[in-house]
Rosetta silent file (secondary structure, phi, psi, omega in degrees, C-alpha in Angstrom):
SEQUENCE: XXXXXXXXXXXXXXXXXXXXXXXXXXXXXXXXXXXXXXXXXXXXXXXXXXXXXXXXXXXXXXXXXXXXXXXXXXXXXXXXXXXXXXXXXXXXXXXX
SCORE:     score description
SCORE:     0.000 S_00000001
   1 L     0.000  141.773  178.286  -19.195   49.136    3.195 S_00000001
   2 L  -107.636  112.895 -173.172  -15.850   50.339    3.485 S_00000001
   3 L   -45.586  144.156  173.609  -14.054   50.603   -0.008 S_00000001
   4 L  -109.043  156.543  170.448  -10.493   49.285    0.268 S_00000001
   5 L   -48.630  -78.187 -158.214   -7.360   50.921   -1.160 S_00000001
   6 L  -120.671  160.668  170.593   -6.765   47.536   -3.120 S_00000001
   7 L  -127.935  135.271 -175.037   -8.213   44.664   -4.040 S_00000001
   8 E   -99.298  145.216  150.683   -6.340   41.304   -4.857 S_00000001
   9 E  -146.717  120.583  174.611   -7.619   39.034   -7.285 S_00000001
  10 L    67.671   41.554  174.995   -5.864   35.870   -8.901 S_00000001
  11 L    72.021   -5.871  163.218   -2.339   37.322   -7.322 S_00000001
  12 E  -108.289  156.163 -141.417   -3.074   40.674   -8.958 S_00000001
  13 E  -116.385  121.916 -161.517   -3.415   43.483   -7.076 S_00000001
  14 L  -103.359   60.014 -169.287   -5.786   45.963   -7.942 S_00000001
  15 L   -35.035  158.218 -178.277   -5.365   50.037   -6.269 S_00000001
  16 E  -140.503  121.327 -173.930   -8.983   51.303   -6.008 S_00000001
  17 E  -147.507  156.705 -175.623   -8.731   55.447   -6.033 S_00000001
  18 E  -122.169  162.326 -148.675  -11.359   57.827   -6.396 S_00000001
  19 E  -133.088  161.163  139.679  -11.321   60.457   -8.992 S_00000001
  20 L   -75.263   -9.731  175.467  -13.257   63.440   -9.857 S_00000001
  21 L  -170.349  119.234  162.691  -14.566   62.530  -13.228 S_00000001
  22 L   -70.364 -163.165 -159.094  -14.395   59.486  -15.886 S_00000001
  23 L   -96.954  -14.586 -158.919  -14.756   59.926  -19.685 S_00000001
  24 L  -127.331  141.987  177.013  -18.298   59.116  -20.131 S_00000001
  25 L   -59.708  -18.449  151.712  -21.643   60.861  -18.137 S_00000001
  26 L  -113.356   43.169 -167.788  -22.765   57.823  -17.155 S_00000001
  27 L  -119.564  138.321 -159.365  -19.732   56.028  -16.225 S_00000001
  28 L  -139.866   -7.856  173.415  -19.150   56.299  -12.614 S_00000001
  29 E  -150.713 -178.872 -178.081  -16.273   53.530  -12.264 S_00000001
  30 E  -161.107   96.999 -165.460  -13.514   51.961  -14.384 S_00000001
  31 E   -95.141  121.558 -178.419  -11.685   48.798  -14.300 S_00000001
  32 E   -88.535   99.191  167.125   -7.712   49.015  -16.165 S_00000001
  33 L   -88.786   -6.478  179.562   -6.726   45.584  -16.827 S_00000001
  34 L   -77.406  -35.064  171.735   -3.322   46.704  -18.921 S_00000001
  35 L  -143.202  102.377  172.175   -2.371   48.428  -15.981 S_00000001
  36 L   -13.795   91.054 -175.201   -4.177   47.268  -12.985 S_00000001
  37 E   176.860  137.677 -169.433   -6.447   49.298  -11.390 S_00000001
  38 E   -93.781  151.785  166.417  -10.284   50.223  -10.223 S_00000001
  39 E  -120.812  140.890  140.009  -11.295   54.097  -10.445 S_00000001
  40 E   -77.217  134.840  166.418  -14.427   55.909   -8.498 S_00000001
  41 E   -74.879  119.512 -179.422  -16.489   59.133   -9.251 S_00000001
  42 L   -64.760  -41.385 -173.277  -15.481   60.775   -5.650 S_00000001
  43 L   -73.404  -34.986 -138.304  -19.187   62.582   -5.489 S_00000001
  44 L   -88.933  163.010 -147.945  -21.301   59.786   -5.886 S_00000001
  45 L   -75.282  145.137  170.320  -24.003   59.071   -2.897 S_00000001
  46 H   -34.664  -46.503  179.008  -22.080   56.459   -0.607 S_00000001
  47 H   -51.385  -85.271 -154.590  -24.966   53.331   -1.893 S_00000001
  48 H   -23.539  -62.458 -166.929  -24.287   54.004   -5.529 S_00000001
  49 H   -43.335  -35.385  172.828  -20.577   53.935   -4.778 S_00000001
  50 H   -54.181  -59.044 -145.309  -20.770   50.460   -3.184 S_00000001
  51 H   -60.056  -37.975 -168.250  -23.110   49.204   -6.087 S_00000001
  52 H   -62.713  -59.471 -177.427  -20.250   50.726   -8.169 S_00000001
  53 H   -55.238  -33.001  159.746  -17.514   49.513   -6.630 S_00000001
  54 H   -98.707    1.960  142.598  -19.073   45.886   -6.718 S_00000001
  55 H   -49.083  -97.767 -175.087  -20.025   46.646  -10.424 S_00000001
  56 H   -41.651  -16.513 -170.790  -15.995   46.495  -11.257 S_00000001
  57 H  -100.814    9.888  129.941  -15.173   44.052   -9.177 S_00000001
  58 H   -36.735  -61.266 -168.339  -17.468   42.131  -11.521 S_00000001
  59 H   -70.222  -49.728  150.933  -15.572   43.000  -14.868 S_00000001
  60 H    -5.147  -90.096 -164.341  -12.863   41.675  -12.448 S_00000001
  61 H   -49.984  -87.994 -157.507  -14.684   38.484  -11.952 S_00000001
  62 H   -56.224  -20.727  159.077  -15.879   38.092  -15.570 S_00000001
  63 H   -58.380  -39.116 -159.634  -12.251   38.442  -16.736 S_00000001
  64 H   -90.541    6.535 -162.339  -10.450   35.631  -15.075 S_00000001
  65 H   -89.145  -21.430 -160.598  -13.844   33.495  -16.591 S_00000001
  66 L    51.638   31.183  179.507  -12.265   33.741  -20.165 S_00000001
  67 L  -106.492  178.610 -161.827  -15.338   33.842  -22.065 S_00000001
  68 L  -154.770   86.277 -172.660  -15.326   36.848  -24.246 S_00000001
  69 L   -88.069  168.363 -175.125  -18.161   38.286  -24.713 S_00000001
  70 L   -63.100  151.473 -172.370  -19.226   41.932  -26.945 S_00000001
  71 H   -74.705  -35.238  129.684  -18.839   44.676  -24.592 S_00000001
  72 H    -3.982  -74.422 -169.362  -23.019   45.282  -24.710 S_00000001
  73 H   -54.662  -13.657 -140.101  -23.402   41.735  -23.758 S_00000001
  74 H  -104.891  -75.170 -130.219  -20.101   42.319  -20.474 S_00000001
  75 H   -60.434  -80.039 -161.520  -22.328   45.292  -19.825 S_00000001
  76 H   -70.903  -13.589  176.875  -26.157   44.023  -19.169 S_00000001
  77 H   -82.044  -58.864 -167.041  -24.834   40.699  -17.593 S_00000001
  78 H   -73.033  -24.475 -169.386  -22.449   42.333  -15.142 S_00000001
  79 H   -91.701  -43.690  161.037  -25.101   45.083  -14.419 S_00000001
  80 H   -48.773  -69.195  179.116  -27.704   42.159  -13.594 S_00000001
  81 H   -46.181  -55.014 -170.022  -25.148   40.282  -11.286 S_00000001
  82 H   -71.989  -27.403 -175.732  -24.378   43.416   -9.522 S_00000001
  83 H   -84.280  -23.878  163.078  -27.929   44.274   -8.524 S_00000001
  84 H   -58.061  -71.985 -177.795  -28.548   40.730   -7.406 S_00000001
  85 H   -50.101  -57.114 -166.763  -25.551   40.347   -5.267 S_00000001
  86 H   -30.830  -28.288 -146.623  -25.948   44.163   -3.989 S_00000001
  87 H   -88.209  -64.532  149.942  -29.196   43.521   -2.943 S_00000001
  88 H    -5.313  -77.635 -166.284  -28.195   40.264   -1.516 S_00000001
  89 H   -70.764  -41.383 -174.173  -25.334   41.625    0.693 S_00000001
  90 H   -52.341  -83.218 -178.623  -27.393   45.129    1.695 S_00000001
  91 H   -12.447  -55.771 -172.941  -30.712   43.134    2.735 S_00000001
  92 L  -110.704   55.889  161.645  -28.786   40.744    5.026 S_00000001
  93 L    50.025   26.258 -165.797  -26.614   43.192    6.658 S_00000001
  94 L  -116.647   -8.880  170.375  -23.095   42.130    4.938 S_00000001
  95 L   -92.986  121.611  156.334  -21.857   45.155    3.758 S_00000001
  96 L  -133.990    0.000    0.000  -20.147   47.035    6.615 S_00000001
């Protein structure tokens, strides 16, 4: 898959830049919604990055849904969803 600079969603437009390091050791992306914008861990292996990169554009997703769930609850839902689709798009050849 090839990451894009931006991503649009619901007319906002979302830069996607890769970083060398978030705040937490196992946080490998970041979605900004105050000021619009996805971040990447630059090292991580190309899969992971995808899986990452469709991880946020979940929290994306689950924004515009307006339910408003505990950040725990965001977490293990969105982490489900993303392993489902990933698998989903890898298996049948839709990520290019």
């Amino acid at each position: 898959m090839k990451i894009p600079k931006s991503i649009k969603f619901n007319g906002i437009i979302y830069p996607v830049k890769e970083v060398e390091r978030l705040n937490g050791e196992q946080q490998w992306g970041q979605t900004t919604f105050k000021v619009p914008s996805i971040s990447l861990e630059r090292d991580l292996h190309p899969l992971v990055k995808e899986k990452v990169f469709i991880h946020e554009l979940l929290h994306i997703a689950f924004l515009a849904t307006g339910l408003d769930w505990d950040n725990k609850k965001e977490e293990t839902a969105i982490h489900a969803w993303e392993n489902s689709i990933y698998g989903i798009l890898k298996e049948n050849n839709l990520l290019k």
